[in-house]
Short mmCIF file of C-alpha atoms in Angstrom, two decimals:
data_model
loop_
_atom_site.label_atom_id
_atom_site.label_comp_id
_atom_site.label_asym_id
_atom_site.label_seq_id
_atom_site.Cartn_x
_atom_site.Cartn_y
_atom_site.Cartn_z
CA MET A 1 -53.04 -52.30 121.54
CA SER A 2 -54.89 -54.36 124.14
CA SER A 3 -53.24 -57.32 125.81
CA VAL A 4 -55.03 -60.47 126.95
CA HIS A 5 -53.97 -61.84 130.34
CA GLN A 6 -54.64 -65.54 130.78
CA GLU A 7 -55.58 -66.55 134.32
CA SER A 8 -52.76 -68.36 136.10
CA LEU A 9 -53.95 -71.24 138.28
CA PHE A 10 -51.78 -72.61 141.04
CA THR A 11 -52.56 -76.23 141.99
CA LEU A 12 -51.76 -78.58 144.85
CA GLU A 13 -49.27 -80.36 142.62
CA ASP A 14 -47.51 -77.05 141.91
CA LEU A 15 -47.19 -76.38 145.63
CA LEU A 16 -45.72 -79.83 146.30
CA ASN A 17 -43.27 -79.47 143.38
CA LEU A 18 -41.87 -76.13 144.54
CA SER A 19 -38.46 -75.95 146.20
CA PRO A 20 -38.72 -77.22 149.80
CA GLN A 21 -37.92 -73.84 151.33
CA ASP A 22 -40.78 -72.15 149.44
CA THR A 23 -43.22 -74.99 150.09
CA TYR A 24 -42.58 -75.09 153.84
CA GLY A 25 -42.72 -71.32 154.13
CA PHE A 26 -46.10 -71.03 152.40
CA PHE A 27 -47.47 -74.03 154.29
CA PHE A 28 -46.52 -72.93 157.81
CA ASN A 29 -47.74 -69.40 157.15
CA THR A 30 -51.18 -71.02 156.85
CA LEU A 31 -50.90 -73.73 159.51
CA ASP A 32 -50.41 -72.45 163.06
CA ILE A 33 -48.56 -75.09 165.10
CA ARG A 34 -48.75 -73.18 168.40
CA PRO A 35 -51.80 -75.21 169.58
CA PHE A 36 -49.75 -78.37 169.02
CA LEU A 37 -46.88 -76.92 171.06
CA LYS A 38 -49.23 -76.31 174.00
CA VAL A 39 -50.18 -79.99 173.96
CA VAL A 40 -46.66 -81.47 173.82
CA SER A 41 -44.61 -78.87 175.71
CA LYS A 42 -43.71 -79.06 179.37
CA LYS A 43 -46.57 -77.86 181.57
CA PHE A 44 -44.55 -76.65 184.59
CA VAL A 45 -41.43 -74.53 184.98
CA LEU A 46 -40.05 -76.73 187.75
CA GLY A 47 -37.97 -79.82 187.02
CA ALA A 48 -35.30 -80.61 184.46
CA PRO A 49 -35.21 -78.33 181.40
CA THR A 50 -36.53 -79.66 178.13
CA GLN A 51 -33.75 -80.38 175.65
CA LEU A 52 -36.00 -81.21 172.70
CA ASN A 53 -36.90 -78.82 169.92
CA TYR A 54 -40.66 -79.53 169.83
CA THR A 55 -41.30 -76.90 167.16
CA ALA A 56 -38.89 -78.58 164.77
CA MET A 57 -40.25 -82.04 165.62
CA LEU A 58 -43.81 -80.97 164.83
CA ARG A 59 -42.73 -79.27 161.61
CA SER A 60 -40.84 -82.40 160.57
CA LEU A 61 -43.97 -84.56 161.08
CA PHE A 62 -46.01 -82.35 158.76
CA ILE A 63 -43.13 -82.14 156.28
CA ARG A 64 -42.93 -85.94 156.33
CA VAL A 65 -46.48 -86.01 154.91
CA ILE A 66 -45.70 -83.35 152.28
CA GLU A 67 -42.48 -85.08 151.18
CA ARG A 68 -44.13 -88.53 151.30
CA ILE A 69 -41.46 -89.96 153.60
CA PRO A 70 -42.82 -93.41 154.51
CA THR A 71 -41.61 -93.93 158.11
CA ILE A 72 -40.18 -92.08 161.12
CA LYS A 73 -37.01 -94.12 160.59
CA ASP A 74 -36.66 -92.70 157.07
CA LEU A 75 -37.43 -89.21 158.42
CA ARG A 76 -34.56 -89.46 160.92
CA LYS A 77 -32.26 -90.77 158.20
CA ARG A 78 -33.13 -87.76 156.01
CA LEU A 79 -32.53 -85.37 158.92
CA LYS A 80 -29.09 -86.88 159.50
CA GLN A 81 -28.01 -86.93 155.86
CA SER A 82 -29.30 -83.53 154.69
CA VAL A 83 -28.21 -80.39 156.53
CA GLU A 84 -30.55 -78.31 154.34
CA PHE A 85 -33.55 -80.51 155.21
CA ASN A 86 -32.55 -80.38 158.87
CA LEU A 87 -32.55 -76.56 158.82
CA ASN A 88 -35.80 -76.38 156.82
CA CYS A 89 -37.51 -78.43 159.54
CA GLY A 90 -36.32 -75.92 162.14
CA PHE A 91 -33.51 -77.83 163.84
CA THR A 92 -30.38 -75.90 164.76
CA GLY A 93 -26.78 -77.02 164.85
CA SER A 94 -26.97 -77.65 168.60
CA ASP A 95 -30.10 -79.84 168.41
CA ARG A 96 -29.71 -83.58 168.40
CA ILE A 97 -31.89 -85.63 166.08
CA PRO A 98 -34.76 -87.07 168.16
CA SER A 99 -34.98 -90.84 168.40
CA GLU A 100 -37.90 -92.92 167.14
CA ALA A 101 -39.01 -93.43 170.74
CA THR A 102 -39.05 -89.66 171.27
CA TYR A 103 -41.23 -89.18 168.19
CA SER A 104 -43.49 -91.99 169.45
CA ARG A 105 -43.96 -90.25 172.81
CA LEU A 106 -44.75 -86.99 171.01
CA ILE A 107 -47.41 -88.72 168.89
CA GLN A 108 -48.79 -90.36 172.02
CA LYS A 109 -49.38 -86.92 173.54
CA LEU A 110 -51.12 -85.72 170.38
CA GLN A 111 -53.32 -88.81 170.27
CA GLY A 112 -55.20 -87.99 173.45
CA SER A 113 -55.92 -84.35 172.55
CA ALA A 114 -58.48 -82.56 170.39
CA VAL A 115 -55.85 -80.32 168.74
CA PHE A 116 -56.22 -81.86 165.26
CA GLU A 117 -59.99 -81.43 165.28
CA GLN A 118 -59.77 -77.84 166.57
CA THR A 119 -57.11 -76.85 164.03
CA GLN A 120 -59.12 -78.40 161.18
CA GLU A 121 -62.18 -76.41 162.31
CA ALA A 122 -60.14 -73.21 162.44
CA LEU A 123 -58.81 -73.71 158.90
CA VAL A 124 -62.30 -74.43 157.50
CA ARG A 125 -63.63 -71.34 159.25
CA LEU A 126 -60.82 -69.24 157.76
CA ALA A 127 -61.55 -70.60 154.28
CA PHE A 128 -65.23 -69.70 154.71
CA GLN A 129 -64.47 -66.18 155.99
CA GLU A 130 -62.08 -65.55 153.10
CA GLY A 131 -64.69 -66.68 150.56
CA PHE A 132 -63.03 -69.90 149.36
CA LEU A 133 -65.97 -72.16 150.27
CA ASP A 134 -69.71 -71.85 150.87
CA ALA A 135 -70.64 -75.52 151.53
CA SER A 136 -74.03 -75.16 149.84
CA THR A 137 -73.53 -78.61 148.26
CA VAL A 138 -71.58 -81.26 150.17
CA ALA A 139 -70.83 -84.93 149.51
CA MET A 140 -69.88 -87.79 151.81
CA ASP A 141 -68.25 -91.13 151.19
CA ALA A 142 -65.83 -93.63 152.74
CA THR A 143 -62.64 -95.24 151.52
CA HIS A 144 -60.67 -98.21 152.80
CA VAL A 145 -57.35 -97.78 154.61
CA GLU A 146 -55.20 -100.84 155.25
CA SER A 147 -53.69 -101.38 158.68
CA ARG A 148 -50.14 -102.36 159.56
CA ASP A 149 -51.44 -104.62 162.34
CA ARG A 150 -51.01 -108.34 161.89
CA GLN A 151 -54.14 -109.94 160.54
CA PRO A 152 -55.83 -112.15 163.15
CA GLU A 153 -55.32 -115.87 162.72
CA LYS A 154 -58.27 -118.21 162.47
CA LYS A 155 -59.23 -119.73 165.79
CA LYS A 156 -58.44 -123.42 166.09
CA VAL A 157 -61.27 -125.49 167.51
CA ASP A 158 -60.30 -128.07 170.11
CA VAL A 159 -62.15 -131.30 169.32
CA GLU A 160 -62.11 -132.37 172.98
CA GLU A 161 -64.02 -129.23 173.99
CA LEU A 162 -66.86 -129.92 171.56
CA PRO A 163 -70.02 -131.39 173.15
CA THR A 164 -70.46 -135.12 172.58
CA GLU A 165 -74.19 -134.78 172.02
CA ILE A 166 -75.82 -131.85 170.23
CA PRO A 167 -79.20 -131.05 171.81
CA LYS A 168 -82.05 -131.38 169.36
CA LYS A 169 -84.20 -128.35 168.67
CA LYS A 170 -87.81 -128.64 169.66
CA ARG A 171 -89.93 -128.88 166.55
CA GLY A 172 -93.15 -126.94 166.00
CA ARG A 173 -94.32 -123.57 167.24
CA LYS A 174 -93.26 -122.13 170.54
CA SER A 175 -95.86 -121.83 173.23
CA LYS A 176 -97.07 -118.35 174.16
CA ALA A 177 -94.93 -118.27 177.30
CA GLU A 178 -91.83 -119.52 175.42
CA ARG A 179 -92.32 -116.95 172.67
CA GLU A 180 -92.68 -114.09 175.17
CA LYS A 181 -89.54 -115.26 176.95
CA TRP A 182 -87.66 -115.46 173.63
CA LEU A 183 -88.82 -111.96 172.60
CA GLN A 184 -87.70 -110.57 175.97
CA GLU A 185 -84.26 -112.15 175.52
CA GLN A 186 -83.95 -110.63 172.04
CA LEU A 187 -84.87 -107.18 173.40
CA GLU A 188 -82.22 -107.49 176.13
CA ILE A 189 -79.58 -108.57 173.59
CA GLU A 190 -80.46 -105.63 171.31
CA ALA A 191 -80.40 -103.16 174.22
CA ASN A 192 -76.95 -104.34 175.35
CA ARG A 193 -75.33 -104.06 171.93
CA PRO A 194 -72.87 -101.22 171.24
CA LEU A 195 -74.45 -98.19 169.57
CA PHE A 196 -72.81 -98.80 166.19
CA GLU A 197 -74.13 -102.37 166.10
CA LYS A 198 -77.70 -101.16 166.54
CA LYS A 199 -79.95 -99.72 163.85
CA VAL A 200 -79.00 -96.32 162.45
CA GLU A 201 -82.10 -94.59 163.86
CA GLU A 202 -80.72 -95.14 167.38
CA GLN A 203 -78.11 -92.44 166.60
CA LEU A 204 -80.62 -89.64 165.96
CA PRO A 205 -81.21 -88.54 169.60
CA CYS A 206 -77.48 -88.66 170.43
CA THR A 207 -75.11 -85.69 170.28
CA PHE A 208 -71.92 -85.81 168.27
CA THR A 209 -69.84 -86.09 171.46
CA GLN A 210 -71.81 -89.18 172.51
CA LEU A 211 -71.43 -90.73 169.06
CA ARG A 212 -67.75 -89.86 168.83
CA GLY A 213 -66.92 -91.74 172.03
CA GLN A 214 -68.47 -94.98 170.74
CA ILE A 215 -66.99 -95.16 167.22
CA PRO A 216 -65.02 -98.46 166.97
CA LEU A 217 -61.37 -97.78 166.09
CA ALA A 218 -59.80 -101.25 166.27
CA PRO A 219 -58.73 -102.58 162.84
CA GLU A 220 -61.17 -105.13 161.43
CA TRP A 221 -61.89 -106.96 158.21
CA GLY A 222 -63.87 -104.85 155.74
CA VAL A 223 -65.49 -105.51 152.39
CA LYS A 224 -66.47 -103.10 149.59
CA LYS A 225 -67.55 -103.50 145.98
CA ASN A 226 -65.14 -102.13 143.40
CA SER A 227 -66.03 -100.54 140.06
CA ALA A 228 -66.35 -104.00 138.49
CA GLY A 229 -68.93 -105.05 141.08
CA LYS A 230 -66.61 -107.54 142.82
CA ASN A 231 -66.04 -107.68 146.57
CA VAL A 232 -62.67 -106.36 147.76
CA PHE A 233 -61.52 -107.39 151.26
CA TRP A 234 -58.97 -105.59 153.42
CA TYR A 235 -57.90 -105.51 157.05
CA GLY A 236 -57.84 -102.10 158.65
CA PHE A 237 -59.95 -98.96 158.78
CA LYS A 238 -62.37 -96.76 156.89
CA ALA A 239 -61.85 -93.03 156.34
CA HIS A 240 -65.15 -91.13 156.23
CA LEU A 241 -65.17 -87.63 154.73
CA LEU A 242 -67.73 -84.86 154.25
CA VAL A 243 -66.44 -82.56 151.49
CA ASP A 244 -67.54 -79.26 149.93
CA CYS A 245 -68.28 -80.15 146.30
CA LYS A 246 -67.21 -76.83 144.80
CA SER A 247 -63.95 -76.10 146.64
CA GLN A 248 -63.11 -79.71 147.70
CA TYR A 249 -62.34 -78.71 151.30
CA ILE A 250 -62.67 -81.42 153.94
CA LEU A 251 -65.43 -80.17 156.26
CA THR A 252 -65.53 -83.14 158.65
CA ALA A 253 -63.48 -86.34 158.81
CA LEU A 254 -63.74 -89.47 160.95
CA LEU A 255 -61.89 -92.79 161.13
CA SER A 256 -63.55 -96.10 162.03
CA SER A 257 -62.98 -99.83 161.93
CA GLY A 258 -63.11 -101.39 158.49
CA SER A 259 -66.17 -103.48 159.40
CA ILE A 260 -68.44 -100.45 160.01
CA ASN A 261 -71.09 -99.87 157.36
CA ASP A 262 -70.78 -96.56 155.49
CA GLY A 263 -74.33 -95.54 156.39
CA LYS A 264 -73.68 -95.83 160.13
CA MET A 265 -71.08 -93.04 159.94
CA ALA A 266 -73.27 -90.56 158.03
CA ILE A 267 -75.13 -89.17 161.05
CA PRO A 268 -71.90 -88.57 163.06
CA LEU A 269 -70.42 -86.69 160.07
CA LEU A 270 -73.54 -84.55 159.67
CA LYS A 271 -73.91 -83.86 163.41
CA MET A 272 -70.22 -82.91 163.57
CA LEU A 273 -70.76 -80.42 160.75
CA ALA A 274 -73.88 -78.93 162.37
CA GLU A 275 -72.25 -78.58 165.81
CA HIS A 276 -68.81 -77.35 164.75
CA HIS A 277 -69.74 -75.19 161.74
CA PRO A 278 -73.15 -73.57 162.33
CA GLU A 279 -72.06 -70.72 160.02
CA LEU A 280 -72.24 -73.03 156.97
CA GLU A 281 -75.65 -73.20 155.26
CA VAL A 282 -75.86 -76.61 153.60
CA LYS A 283 -78.55 -76.96 150.93
CA GLN A 284 -77.81 -80.37 149.36
CA VAL A 285 -76.12 -83.48 150.75
CA LEU A 286 -74.98 -85.99 148.10
CA ALA A 287 -74.12 -89.65 148.71
CA ASP A 288 -74.11 -93.03 146.97
CA ALA A 289 -76.55 -95.91 147.50
CA GLY A 290 -74.75 -97.11 150.64
CA TYR A 291 -76.28 -94.16 152.52
CA ASP A 292 -79.87 -94.73 151.35
CA LEU A 293 -81.41 -95.04 154.83
CA ALA A 294 -84.48 -93.21 156.16
CA PRO A 295 -82.74 -91.88 159.35
CA ILE A 296 -80.08 -90.18 157.21
CA TYR A 297 -82.77 -88.35 155.23
CA LYS A 298 -84.33 -87.30 158.54
CA GLN A 299 -81.01 -85.96 159.85
CA VAL A 300 -80.39 -84.00 156.63
CA GLU A 301 -83.89 -82.49 156.70
CA GLY A 302 -83.32 -81.53 160.35
CA MET A 303 -80.36 -79.46 159.15
CA GLY A 304 -82.62 -77.63 156.68
CA ALA A 305 -81.07 -79.34 153.64
CA GLN A 306 -82.11 -81.80 150.93
CA ALA A 307 -80.60 -85.27 150.55
CA LEU A 308 -79.75 -86.56 147.07
CA ILE A 309 -78.81 -90.19 147.62
CA ASP A 310 -78.72 -92.86 144.96
CA TYR A 311 -81.66 -95.21 145.52
CA ASN A 312 -80.91 -98.70 146.82
CA ARG A 313 -83.77 -101.00 145.80
CA ARG A 314 -82.86 -103.85 148.19
CA LYS A 315 -84.73 -106.39 146.03
CA GLU A 316 -87.84 -104.19 145.84
CA SER A 317 -90.09 -104.67 142.83
CA LEU A 318 -91.29 -101.81 140.63
CA VAL A 319 -94.44 -100.01 141.78
CA GLU A 320 -97.42 -100.35 139.45
CA GLY A 321 -98.16 -97.09 137.63
CA LYS A 322 -94.64 -95.72 138.32
CA ASP A 323 -91.34 -95.99 136.43
CA LYS A 324 -87.96 -96.86 137.96
CA TYR A 325 -87.60 -93.27 139.18
CA PHE A 326 -91.07 -93.39 140.84
CA ARG A 327 -92.55 -90.97 138.32
CA PRO A 328 -96.18 -91.56 137.26
CA VAL A 329 -96.65 -93.11 133.81
CA CYS A 330 -99.48 -92.69 131.29
CA LYS A 331 -101.51 -95.45 129.65
CA GLU A 332 -98.82 -95.92 126.98
CA GLY A 333 -96.03 -96.18 129.58
CA ASN A 334 -94.54 -92.69 129.07
CA SER A 335 -93.13 -91.07 132.20
CA TYR A 336 -94.52 -87.79 133.50
CA ARG A 337 -92.06 -84.88 133.68
CA TYR A 338 -90.89 -83.35 136.92
CA ASP A 339 -92.01 -79.72 137.02
CA SER A 340 -91.34 -78.21 140.47
CA CYS A 341 -91.53 -78.61 144.22
CA ASP A 342 -94.04 -76.73 146.33
CA ALA A 343 -92.15 -75.89 149.53
CA LYS A 344 -95.30 -74.80 151.36
CA TYR A 345 -97.08 -78.14 150.97
CA ASN A 346 -93.87 -80.21 150.47
CA THR A 347 -95.17 -81.76 147.24
CA LEU A 348 -93.59 -82.68 143.91
CA LYS A 349 -95.43 -81.64 140.76
CA TYR A 350 -95.31 -83.83 137.63
CA THR A 351 -96.79 -82.72 134.30
CA GLN A 352 -98.09 -84.71 131.34
CA PRO A 353 -95.47 -86.28 129.01
CA LYS A 354 -94.78 -84.59 125.66
CA GLU A 355 -95.71 -87.82 123.87
CA CYS A 356 -99.32 -87.50 125.09
CA THR A 357 -99.97 -84.45 122.88
CA SER A 358 -99.60 -86.54 119.69
CA CYS A 359 -100.73 -89.90 121.08
CA PRO A 360 -103.62 -91.35 118.99
CA PHE A 361 -104.92 -93.23 122.07
CA ASN A 362 -105.20 -90.09 124.19
CA ASP A 363 -108.94 -89.54 124.57
CA GLY A 364 -108.52 -86.76 127.13
CA THR A 365 -108.82 -89.06 130.13
CA CYS A 366 -105.10 -89.00 130.98
CA GLN A 367 -104.40 -86.97 134.09
CA LYS A 368 -102.51 -83.77 133.22
CA VAL A 369 -100.84 -83.11 136.57
CA PHE A 370 -99.76 -85.34 139.45
CA LYS A 371 -98.83 -83.97 142.89
CA ILE A 372 -97.08 -86.32 145.29
CA LYS A 373 -96.36 -85.64 148.96
CA ARG A 374 -92.68 -86.07 149.75
CA ASP A 375 -93.55 -87.21 153.27
CA SER A 376 -95.09 -90.37 151.80
CA ASP A 377 -91.54 -91.68 151.20
CA PRO A 378 -88.54 -89.27 151.42
CA ARG A 379 -86.26 -91.96 149.98
CA LYS A 380 -88.21 -92.08 146.70
CA TYR A 381 -89.21 -88.43 146.32
CA THR A 382 -86.25 -86.07 146.43
CA VAL A 383 -85.76 -82.43 145.39
CA PRO A 384 -85.02 -82.24 142.47
CA ALA A 385 -86.97 -85.40 141.64
CA ARG A 386 -85.18 -88.59 140.66
CA GLY A 387 -84.69 -88.98 136.92
CA SER A 388 -84.81 -85.23 136.22
CA ASP A 389 -81.99 -83.23 134.61
CA GLY A 390 -81.63 -81.15 137.76
CA TYR A 391 -81.06 -84.30 139.82
CA TYR A 392 -78.33 -85.56 137.46
CA ASP A 393 -76.61 -82.17 137.32
CA LEU A 394 -76.41 -82.00 141.10
CA TYR A 395 -75.53 -85.66 141.66
CA LYS A 396 -72.52 -85.40 139.31
CA LYS A 397 -70.88 -83.14 141.89
CA ARG A 398 -70.61 -86.10 144.28
CA THR A 399 -67.36 -87.14 142.60
CA ALA A 400 -65.62 -84.31 144.52
CA VAL A 401 -65.34 -86.53 147.59
CA GLU A 402 -63.79 -89.32 145.49
CA ARG A 403 -61.20 -86.88 144.14
CA VAL A 404 -60.31 -85.83 147.69
CA HIS A 405 -59.85 -89.50 148.64
CA ALA A 406 -57.51 -89.89 145.68
CA TYR A 407 -55.53 -86.76 146.66
CA LEU A 408 -55.14 -88.00 150.23
CA LYS A 409 -53.91 -91.41 149.13
CA GLU A 410 -51.59 -90.25 146.35
CA TYR A 411 -50.07 -87.10 147.86
CA PHE A 412 -50.81 -87.07 151.61
CA GLN A 413 -49.91 -90.54 152.88
CA LEU A 414 -53.42 -91.79 153.68
CA ASN A 415 -52.53 -95.18 152.21
CA ASN A 416 -49.34 -95.33 154.27
CA MET A 417 -50.55 -95.33 157.88
CA ARG A 418 -47.56 -96.71 159.76
CA HIS A 419 -48.83 -96.72 163.34
CA ARG A 420 -50.74 -99.63 164.79
CA GLY A 421 -54.11 -99.80 166.52
CA THR A 422 -55.84 -96.61 167.60
CA LYS A 423 -52.62 -94.59 167.17
CA ALA A 424 -53.28 -94.85 163.42
CA GLN A 425 -55.90 -92.14 164.00
CA VAL A 426 -53.03 -89.64 164.40
CA ASP A 427 -51.71 -90.55 160.93
CA PHE A 428 -55.22 -90.04 159.53
CA TYR A 429 -55.51 -86.58 161.07
CA PHE A 430 -52.02 -85.61 159.87
CA SER A 431 -53.08 -86.48 156.31
CA CYS A 432 -56.39 -84.57 156.45
CA LEU A 433 -54.94 -81.51 158.19
CA THR A 434 -51.97 -81.28 155.82
CA TYR A 435 -54.35 -81.49 152.86
CA THR A 436 -56.63 -78.73 154.23
CA ALA A 437 -53.70 -76.42 155.04
CA SER A 438 -52.22 -77.01 151.57
CA LYS A 439 -55.59 -76.31 149.94
CA LEU A 440 -55.96 -73.02 151.81
CA THR A 441 -52.37 -72.10 150.91
CA VAL A 442 -53.07 -72.72 147.21
CA ASP A 443 -56.30 -70.69 147.28
CA ARG A 444 -54.57 -67.75 148.96
CA TRP A 445 -51.74 -67.91 146.44
CA ASN A 446 -54.19 -67.95 143.51
CA GLN A 447 -56.00 -64.97 145.00
CA THR A 448 -52.71 -63.08 145.20
CA LEU A 449 -51.92 -63.93 141.56
CA GLU A 450 -55.35 -62.72 140.43
CA ARG A 451 -54.95 -59.41 142.27
CA SER A 452 -51.50 -58.93 140.75
CA ALA A 453 -52.87 -59.64 137.28
CA LYS A 454 -55.64 -57.06 137.78
CA LYS A 455 -53.13 -54.42 138.86
CA VAL A 456 -50.95 -55.07 135.79
CA SER A 457 -53.92 -54.88 133.40
#
């Protein structure tokens, strides 16, 4: 008699719902905190001995994210009240509970280091080597993160400081000399602007290190359209993620001010992926209409991949002889069908619509095949072509990045960033790194279950 074994899947929710001792054990078997210890520990043997248990403090900060403990104050309260929790974090009976100021100094040390970024890279590399991700199709998007900083008050205008007479503008055209002077002033103003206030194409020649150093991190007012098409305002930051669509691993993650446009953070995310993970062969990059900018297509093509970005018309009218997906149309208005892409000549091939075979007005003059160069406009002509089934099937995978945003906010404290100013970046990295380590833990556990099931059968 044969027995049927149903595959047992272990999820992130299952890991978080396990008993604390099991959860922490599995988690810290995956996450190596020794690099963090090198950053925060005492650098020299000389001087007063360190009385703090840095290992337990670091473990407690990661456990705070897993247990969804809102503040450091609540974390200390839990450590004092629960002996079991205290021991699970790694504190011994002789250790005193660190103060909030001590935790703040520890976080300050972590803030100025690259340990989060390096550990995230190491975990992604491990996941790739163990076969849990291939990153052939990736998606990027941003989500809003509110800040705990006080919202700036509106500036009060002093009436006495206002000029009594407003100078009148000179009417009519500027003279040639005045226009040249004005153009020169505009060029100087544009040249002196910060990089992320310039056009996106200015980022292309820069390295990721150069871009990283100029990303604005101060909390600012941001605006984003919700699912109902209404503007939603918040004061704080934006979390930008590049995610593997199949496995939902975070490949690269960056934090910026809330006022930064989503499209201006695409090139840093892509350059970070190319520089830190050259072993990953990306084939498709998916994004919504906020990323529909020509320099982003150029950056993706430079990585040897194809960009599938929802088209943003920006008040453009329809092209004559083309439908809304830029496919040629016949005399009766039927759209030609996307057939294939010729990689050698970089052209899209469209074939005659099915309706033309039975059309009574078809006198044989309708063109049977159209070939369009992708270089004519990479935004309009993608691979697969817009409007085709292949395009829709691939573009549906973009929702993976939205699911990761939801996981981070619901389970990993992304919507509960307690630190102010640029120190909030540490909270962001704690959330992303805890998610990645938990994801790798779950995948390893599922692999173990599958091997056990095969042995039993």
